[in-house]
mmCIF file of C-alpha atoms and ligand atoms in Angstrom:
data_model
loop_
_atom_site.group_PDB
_atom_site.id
_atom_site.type_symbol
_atom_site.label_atom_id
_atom_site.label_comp_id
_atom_site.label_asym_id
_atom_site.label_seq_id
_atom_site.Cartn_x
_atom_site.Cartn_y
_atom_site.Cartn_z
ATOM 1 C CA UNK A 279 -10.578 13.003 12.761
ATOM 2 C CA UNK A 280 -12.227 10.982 9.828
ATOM 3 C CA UNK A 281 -13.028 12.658 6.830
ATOM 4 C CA UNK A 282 -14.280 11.452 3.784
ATOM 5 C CA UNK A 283 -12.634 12.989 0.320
ATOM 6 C CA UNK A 284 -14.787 11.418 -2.203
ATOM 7 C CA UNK A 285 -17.705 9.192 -1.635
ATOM 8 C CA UNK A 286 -15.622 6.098 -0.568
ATOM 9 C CA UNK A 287 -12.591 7.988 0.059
ATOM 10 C CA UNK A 288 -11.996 8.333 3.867
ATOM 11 C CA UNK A 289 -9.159 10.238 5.686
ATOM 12 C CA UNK A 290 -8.138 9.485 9.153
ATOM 13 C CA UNK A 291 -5.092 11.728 9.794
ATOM 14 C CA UNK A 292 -2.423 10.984 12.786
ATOM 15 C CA UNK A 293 -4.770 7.690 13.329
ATOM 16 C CA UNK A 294 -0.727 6.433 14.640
ATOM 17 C CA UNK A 295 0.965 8.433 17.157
ATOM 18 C CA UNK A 296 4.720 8.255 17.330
ATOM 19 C CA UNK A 297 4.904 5.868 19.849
ATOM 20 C CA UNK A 298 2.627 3.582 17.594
ATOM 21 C CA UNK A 299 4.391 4.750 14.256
ATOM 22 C CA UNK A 300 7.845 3.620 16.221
ATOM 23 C CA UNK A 301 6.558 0.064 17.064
ATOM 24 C CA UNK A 302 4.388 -0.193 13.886
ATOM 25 C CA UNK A 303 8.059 0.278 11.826
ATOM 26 C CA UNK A 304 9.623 -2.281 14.031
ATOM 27 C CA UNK A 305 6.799 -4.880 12.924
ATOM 28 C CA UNK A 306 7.446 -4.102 9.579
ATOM 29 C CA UNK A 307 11.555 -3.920 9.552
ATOM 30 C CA UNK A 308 10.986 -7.384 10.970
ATOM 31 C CA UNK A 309 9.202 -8.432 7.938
ATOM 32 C CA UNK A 310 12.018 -7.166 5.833
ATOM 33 C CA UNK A 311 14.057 -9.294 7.506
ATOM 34 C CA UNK A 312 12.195 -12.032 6.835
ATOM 35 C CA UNK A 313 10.625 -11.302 3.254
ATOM 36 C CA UNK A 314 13.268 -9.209 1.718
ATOM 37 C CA UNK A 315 12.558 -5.900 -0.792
ATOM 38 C CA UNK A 316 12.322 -6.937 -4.202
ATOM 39 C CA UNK A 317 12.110 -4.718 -7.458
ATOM 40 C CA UNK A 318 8.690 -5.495 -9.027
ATOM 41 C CA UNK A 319 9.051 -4.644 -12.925
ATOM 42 C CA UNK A 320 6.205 -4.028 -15.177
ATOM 43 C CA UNK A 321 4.276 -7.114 -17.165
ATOM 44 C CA UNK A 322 5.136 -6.021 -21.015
ATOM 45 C CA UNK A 323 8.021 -4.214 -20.696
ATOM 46 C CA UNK A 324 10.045 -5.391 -18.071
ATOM 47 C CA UNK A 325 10.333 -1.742 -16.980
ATOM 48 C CA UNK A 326 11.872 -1.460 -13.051
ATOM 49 C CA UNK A 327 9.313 -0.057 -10.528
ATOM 50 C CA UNK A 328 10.939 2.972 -8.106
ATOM 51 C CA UNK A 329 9.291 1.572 -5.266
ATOM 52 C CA UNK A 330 10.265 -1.709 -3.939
ATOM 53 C CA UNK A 331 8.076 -4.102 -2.156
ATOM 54 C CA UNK A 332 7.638 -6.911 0.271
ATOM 55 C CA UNK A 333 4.515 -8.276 1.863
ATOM 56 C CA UNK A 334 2.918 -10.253 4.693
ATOM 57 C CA UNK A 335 -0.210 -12.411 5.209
ATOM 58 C CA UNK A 336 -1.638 -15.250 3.313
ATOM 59 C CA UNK A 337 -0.882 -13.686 -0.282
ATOM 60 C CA UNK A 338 1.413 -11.088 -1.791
ATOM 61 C CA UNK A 339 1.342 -8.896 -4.779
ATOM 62 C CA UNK A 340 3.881 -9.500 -7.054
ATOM 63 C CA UNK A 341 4.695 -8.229 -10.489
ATOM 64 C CA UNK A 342 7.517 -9.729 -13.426
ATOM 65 C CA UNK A 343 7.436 -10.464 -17.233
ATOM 66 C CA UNK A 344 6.963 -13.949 -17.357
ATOM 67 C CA UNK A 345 3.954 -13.784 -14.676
ATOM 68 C CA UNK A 346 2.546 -10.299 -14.908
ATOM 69 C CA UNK A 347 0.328 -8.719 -11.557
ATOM 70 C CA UNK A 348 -0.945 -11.285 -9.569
ATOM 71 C CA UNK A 349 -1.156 -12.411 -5.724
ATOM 72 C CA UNK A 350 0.584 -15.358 -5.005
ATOM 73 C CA UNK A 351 1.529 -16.978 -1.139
ATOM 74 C CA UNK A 352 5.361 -17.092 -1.777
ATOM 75 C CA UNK A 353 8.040 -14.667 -2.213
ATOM 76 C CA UNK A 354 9.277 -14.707 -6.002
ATOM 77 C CA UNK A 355 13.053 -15.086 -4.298
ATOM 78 C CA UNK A 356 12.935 -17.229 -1.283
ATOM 79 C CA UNK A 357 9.830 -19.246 -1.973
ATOM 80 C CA UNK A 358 9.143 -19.076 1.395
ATOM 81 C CA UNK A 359 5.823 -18.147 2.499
ATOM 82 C CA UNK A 360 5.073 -14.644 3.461
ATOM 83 C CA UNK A 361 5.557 -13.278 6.893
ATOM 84 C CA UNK A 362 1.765 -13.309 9.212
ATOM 85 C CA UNK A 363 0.785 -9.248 9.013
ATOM 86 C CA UNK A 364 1.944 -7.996 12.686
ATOM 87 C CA UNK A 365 -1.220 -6.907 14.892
ATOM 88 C CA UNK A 366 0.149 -3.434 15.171
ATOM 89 C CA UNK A 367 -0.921 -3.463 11.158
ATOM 90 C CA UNK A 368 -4.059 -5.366 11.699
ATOM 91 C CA UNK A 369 -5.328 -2.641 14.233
ATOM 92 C CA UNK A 370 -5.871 -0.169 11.061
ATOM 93 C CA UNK A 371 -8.168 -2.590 9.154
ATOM 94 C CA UNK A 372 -10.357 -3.908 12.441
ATOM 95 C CA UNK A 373 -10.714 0.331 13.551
ATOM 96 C CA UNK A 374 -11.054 2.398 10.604
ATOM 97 C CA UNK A 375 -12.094 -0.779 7.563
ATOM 98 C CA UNK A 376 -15.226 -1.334 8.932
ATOM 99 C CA UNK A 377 -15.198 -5.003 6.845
ATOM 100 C CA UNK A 378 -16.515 -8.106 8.660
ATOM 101 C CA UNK A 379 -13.483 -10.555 7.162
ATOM 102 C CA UNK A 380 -10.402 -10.092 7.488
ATOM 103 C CA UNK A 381 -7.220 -8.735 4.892
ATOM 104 C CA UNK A 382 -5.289 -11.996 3.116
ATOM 105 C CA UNK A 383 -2.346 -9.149 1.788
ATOM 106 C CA UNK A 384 -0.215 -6.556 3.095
ATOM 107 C CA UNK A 385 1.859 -4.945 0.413
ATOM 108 C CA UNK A 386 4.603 -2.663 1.789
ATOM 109 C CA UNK A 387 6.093 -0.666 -0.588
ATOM 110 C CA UNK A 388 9.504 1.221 0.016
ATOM 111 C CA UNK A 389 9.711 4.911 -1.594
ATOM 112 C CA UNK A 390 13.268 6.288 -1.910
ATOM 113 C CA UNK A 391 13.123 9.860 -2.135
ATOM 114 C CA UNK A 392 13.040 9.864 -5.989
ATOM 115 C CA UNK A 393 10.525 7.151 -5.907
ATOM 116 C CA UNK A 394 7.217 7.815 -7.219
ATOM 117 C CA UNK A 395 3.935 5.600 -7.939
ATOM 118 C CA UNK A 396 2.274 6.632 -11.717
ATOM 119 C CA UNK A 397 -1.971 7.107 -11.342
ATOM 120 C CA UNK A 398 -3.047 3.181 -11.582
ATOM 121 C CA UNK A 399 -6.298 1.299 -10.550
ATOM 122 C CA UNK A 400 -5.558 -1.606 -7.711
ATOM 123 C CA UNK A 401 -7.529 -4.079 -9.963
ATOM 124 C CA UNK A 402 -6.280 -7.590 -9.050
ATOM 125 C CA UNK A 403 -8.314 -8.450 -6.394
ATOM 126 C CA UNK A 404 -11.446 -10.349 -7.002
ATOM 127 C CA UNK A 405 -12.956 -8.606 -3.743
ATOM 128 C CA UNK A 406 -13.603 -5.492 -4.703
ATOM 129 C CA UNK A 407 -16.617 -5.179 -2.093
ATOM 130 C CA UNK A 408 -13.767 -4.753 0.213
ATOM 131 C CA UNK A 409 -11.654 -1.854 1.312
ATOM 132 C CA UNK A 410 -8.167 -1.353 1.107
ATOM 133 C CA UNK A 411 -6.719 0.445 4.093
ATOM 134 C CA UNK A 412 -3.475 2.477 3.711
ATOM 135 C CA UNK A 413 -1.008 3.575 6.238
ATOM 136 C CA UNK A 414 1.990 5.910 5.574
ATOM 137 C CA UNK A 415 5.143 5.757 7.944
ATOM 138 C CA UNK A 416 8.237 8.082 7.229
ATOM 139 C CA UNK A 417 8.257 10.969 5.000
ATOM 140 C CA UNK A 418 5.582 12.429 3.355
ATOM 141 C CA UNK A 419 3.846 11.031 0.326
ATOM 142 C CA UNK A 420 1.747 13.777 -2.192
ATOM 143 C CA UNK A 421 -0.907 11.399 -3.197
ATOM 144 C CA UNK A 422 -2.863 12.198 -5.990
ATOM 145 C CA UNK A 423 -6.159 10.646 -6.505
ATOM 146 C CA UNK A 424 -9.187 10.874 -9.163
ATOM 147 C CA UNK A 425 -12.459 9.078 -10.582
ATOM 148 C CA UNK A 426 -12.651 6.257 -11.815
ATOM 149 C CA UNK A 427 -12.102 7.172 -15.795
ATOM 150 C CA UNK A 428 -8.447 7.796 -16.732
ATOM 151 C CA UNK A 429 -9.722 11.252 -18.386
ATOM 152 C CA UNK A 430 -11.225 12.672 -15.462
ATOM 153 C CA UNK A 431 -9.618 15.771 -12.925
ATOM 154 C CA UNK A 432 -7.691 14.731 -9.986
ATOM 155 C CA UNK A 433 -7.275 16.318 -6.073
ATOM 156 C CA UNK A 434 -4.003 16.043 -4.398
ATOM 157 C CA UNK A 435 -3.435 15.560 -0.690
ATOM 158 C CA UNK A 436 -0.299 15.258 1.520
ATOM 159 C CA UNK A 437 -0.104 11.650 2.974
ATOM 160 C CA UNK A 438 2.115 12.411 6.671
ATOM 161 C CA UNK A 439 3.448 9.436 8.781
ATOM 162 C CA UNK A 440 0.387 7.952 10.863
ATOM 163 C CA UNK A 441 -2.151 8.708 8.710
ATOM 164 C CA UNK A 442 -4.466 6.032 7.515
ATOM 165 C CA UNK A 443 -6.709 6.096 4.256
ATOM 166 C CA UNK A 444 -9.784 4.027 3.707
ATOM 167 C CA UNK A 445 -11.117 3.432 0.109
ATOM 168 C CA UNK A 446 -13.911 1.155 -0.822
ATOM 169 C CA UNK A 447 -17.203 2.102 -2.182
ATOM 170 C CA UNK A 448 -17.119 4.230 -5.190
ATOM 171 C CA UNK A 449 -13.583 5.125 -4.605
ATOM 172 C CA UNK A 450 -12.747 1.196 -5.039
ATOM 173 C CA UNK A 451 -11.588 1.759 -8.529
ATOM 174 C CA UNK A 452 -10.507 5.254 -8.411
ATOM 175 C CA UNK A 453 -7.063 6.169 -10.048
ATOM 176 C CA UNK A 454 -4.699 7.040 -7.692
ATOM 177 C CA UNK A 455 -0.418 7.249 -7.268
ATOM 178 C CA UNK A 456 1.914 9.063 -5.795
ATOM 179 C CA UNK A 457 3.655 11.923 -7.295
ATOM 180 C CA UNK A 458 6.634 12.766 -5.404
ATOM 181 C CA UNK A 459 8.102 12.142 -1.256
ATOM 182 C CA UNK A 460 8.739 15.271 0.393
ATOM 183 C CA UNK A 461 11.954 14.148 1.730
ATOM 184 C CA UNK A 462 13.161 15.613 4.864
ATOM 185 C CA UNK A 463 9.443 15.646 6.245
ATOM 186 C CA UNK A 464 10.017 13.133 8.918
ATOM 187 C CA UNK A 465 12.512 12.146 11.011
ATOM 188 C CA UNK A 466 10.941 8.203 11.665
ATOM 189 C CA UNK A 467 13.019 5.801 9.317
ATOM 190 C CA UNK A 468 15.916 7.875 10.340
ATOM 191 C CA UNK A 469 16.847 8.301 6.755
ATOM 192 C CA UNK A 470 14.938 9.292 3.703
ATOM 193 C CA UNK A 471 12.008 7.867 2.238
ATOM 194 C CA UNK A 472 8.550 7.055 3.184
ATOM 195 C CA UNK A 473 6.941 3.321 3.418
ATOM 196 C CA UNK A 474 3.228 2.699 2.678
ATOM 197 C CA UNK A 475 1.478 -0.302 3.582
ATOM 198 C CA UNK A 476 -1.996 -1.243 2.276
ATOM 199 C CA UNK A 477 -3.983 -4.039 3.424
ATOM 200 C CA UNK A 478 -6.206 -5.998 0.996
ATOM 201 C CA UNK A 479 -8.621 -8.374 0.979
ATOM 202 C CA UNK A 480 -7.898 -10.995 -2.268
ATOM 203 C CA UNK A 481 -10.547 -13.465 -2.226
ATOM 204 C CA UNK A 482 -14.387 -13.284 -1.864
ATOM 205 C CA UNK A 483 -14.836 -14.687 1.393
HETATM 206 C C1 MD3 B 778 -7.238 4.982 -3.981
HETATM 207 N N1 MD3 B 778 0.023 2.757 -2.975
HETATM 208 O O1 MD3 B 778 0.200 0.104 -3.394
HETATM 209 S S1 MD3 B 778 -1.862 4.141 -0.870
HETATM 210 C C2 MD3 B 778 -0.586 0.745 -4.122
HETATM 211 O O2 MD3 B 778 1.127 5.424 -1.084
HETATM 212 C C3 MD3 B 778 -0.673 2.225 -3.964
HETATM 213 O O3 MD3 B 778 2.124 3.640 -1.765
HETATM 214 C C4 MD3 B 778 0.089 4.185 -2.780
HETATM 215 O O4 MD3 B 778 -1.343 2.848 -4.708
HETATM 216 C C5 MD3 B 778 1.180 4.446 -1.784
HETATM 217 O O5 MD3 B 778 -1.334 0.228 -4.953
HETATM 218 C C6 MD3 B 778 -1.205 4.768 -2.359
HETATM 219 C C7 MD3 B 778 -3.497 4.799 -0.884
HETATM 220 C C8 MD3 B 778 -4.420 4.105 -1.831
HETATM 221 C C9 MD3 B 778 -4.375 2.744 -2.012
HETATM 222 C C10 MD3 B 778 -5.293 2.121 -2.833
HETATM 223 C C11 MD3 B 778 -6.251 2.861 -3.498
HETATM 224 C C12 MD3 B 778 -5.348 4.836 -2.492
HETATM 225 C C13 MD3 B 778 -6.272 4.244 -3.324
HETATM 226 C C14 MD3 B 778 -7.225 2.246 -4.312
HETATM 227 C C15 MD3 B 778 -8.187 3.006 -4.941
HETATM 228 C C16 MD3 B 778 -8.182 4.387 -4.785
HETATM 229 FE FE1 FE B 779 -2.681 1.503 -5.747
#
């Protein structure tokens, strides 16, 4: 199924079964291995994010004080260079992103069950022509998403593991976070907490 929410906005719900959701996870625990979880904090106030990250590909998003939001194609702790995103991930983008080049980042953010995401723009790309794909794995996320104006009303929609999400067009700049993890919802990661992974392109090609 493939619906589309909001002009831009598409839906693709259970585009993982749980034999692809099981190998998908093991792609991604490997790049935890690798790139470990780090706690981004927020530019001005050095504030801790709930949600931890890592990434893969070419470039990573990465947040601090003395830096602020910005991509860069190290990790801020090992200085290594970021894991390649597995093809299990890559299959999302090439299916359901319909863009001719391919994704340079793949933040994966970590929700604890008290996590939560506050509404935000994704703003630091200079491609914003392109998509960026999402794919939820573990418990369930309620995602709430809006226009494009801070002010405006907002729909809410329960992001289950396997489902993919699609924004470009007019949703590019929509504001969007995630309220609260329904904990208990699924049984993948074995323990609670959901992980989200969205695929971006950085760059203009
Ligand atoms: C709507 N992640 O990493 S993914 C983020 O579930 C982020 O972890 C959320 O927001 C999560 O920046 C939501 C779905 C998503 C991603 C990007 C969007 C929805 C979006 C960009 C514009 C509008
Ligand atoms: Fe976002």
């Amino acid at each position: 199924m493939r619906t589309e929410l909001a002009p831009g906005l598409i839906y693709l719900p259970g585009f993982y079964d749980r034999a692809a959701q099981a190998a998908l996870l093991a792609d991604i625990r490997a790049v935890m291995a690798e790139a470990p979880l780090f706690t981004p904090r927020m530019p001005r106030t050095g504030q801790p994010f709930s949600v931890r990250m890592t990434n893969c590909g070419p470039l990573g998003w990465v947040s601090d004080v003395q830096g602020g939001y910005r991509y860069q194609p190290r990790h801020p702790q090992t200085d290594q260079p970021w894991p390649a995103i597995p093809a299990s991930v890559l299959k999302a983008w090439e299916e359901a992103g319909g863009y001719q080049h391919p994704p340079e980042a793949c933040l994966v953010n970590l929700y604890g069950p008290q996590a939560r995401m506050g509404l935000h723009q994704d703003r630091d790309e200079a491609d914003l022509a392109a998509p960026v794909v999402s794919i939820s794995l573990g418990d369930t996320g309620l995602f709430r998403f809006g226009g494009t104006s801070r002010g405006g009303g907002t729909k809410s929609l329960k992001l289950q593991s396997g489902d993919v999400v699609v924004i470009g067009g007019a949703s590019r700049l929509a504001f969007h976070g995630i309220d609260r993890i329904l904990a208990g919802s699924s049984t993948l990661l074995g323990e609670p907490g959901r992980i989200n992974l969205t695929l971006r392109r950085v760059t203009v090609p």
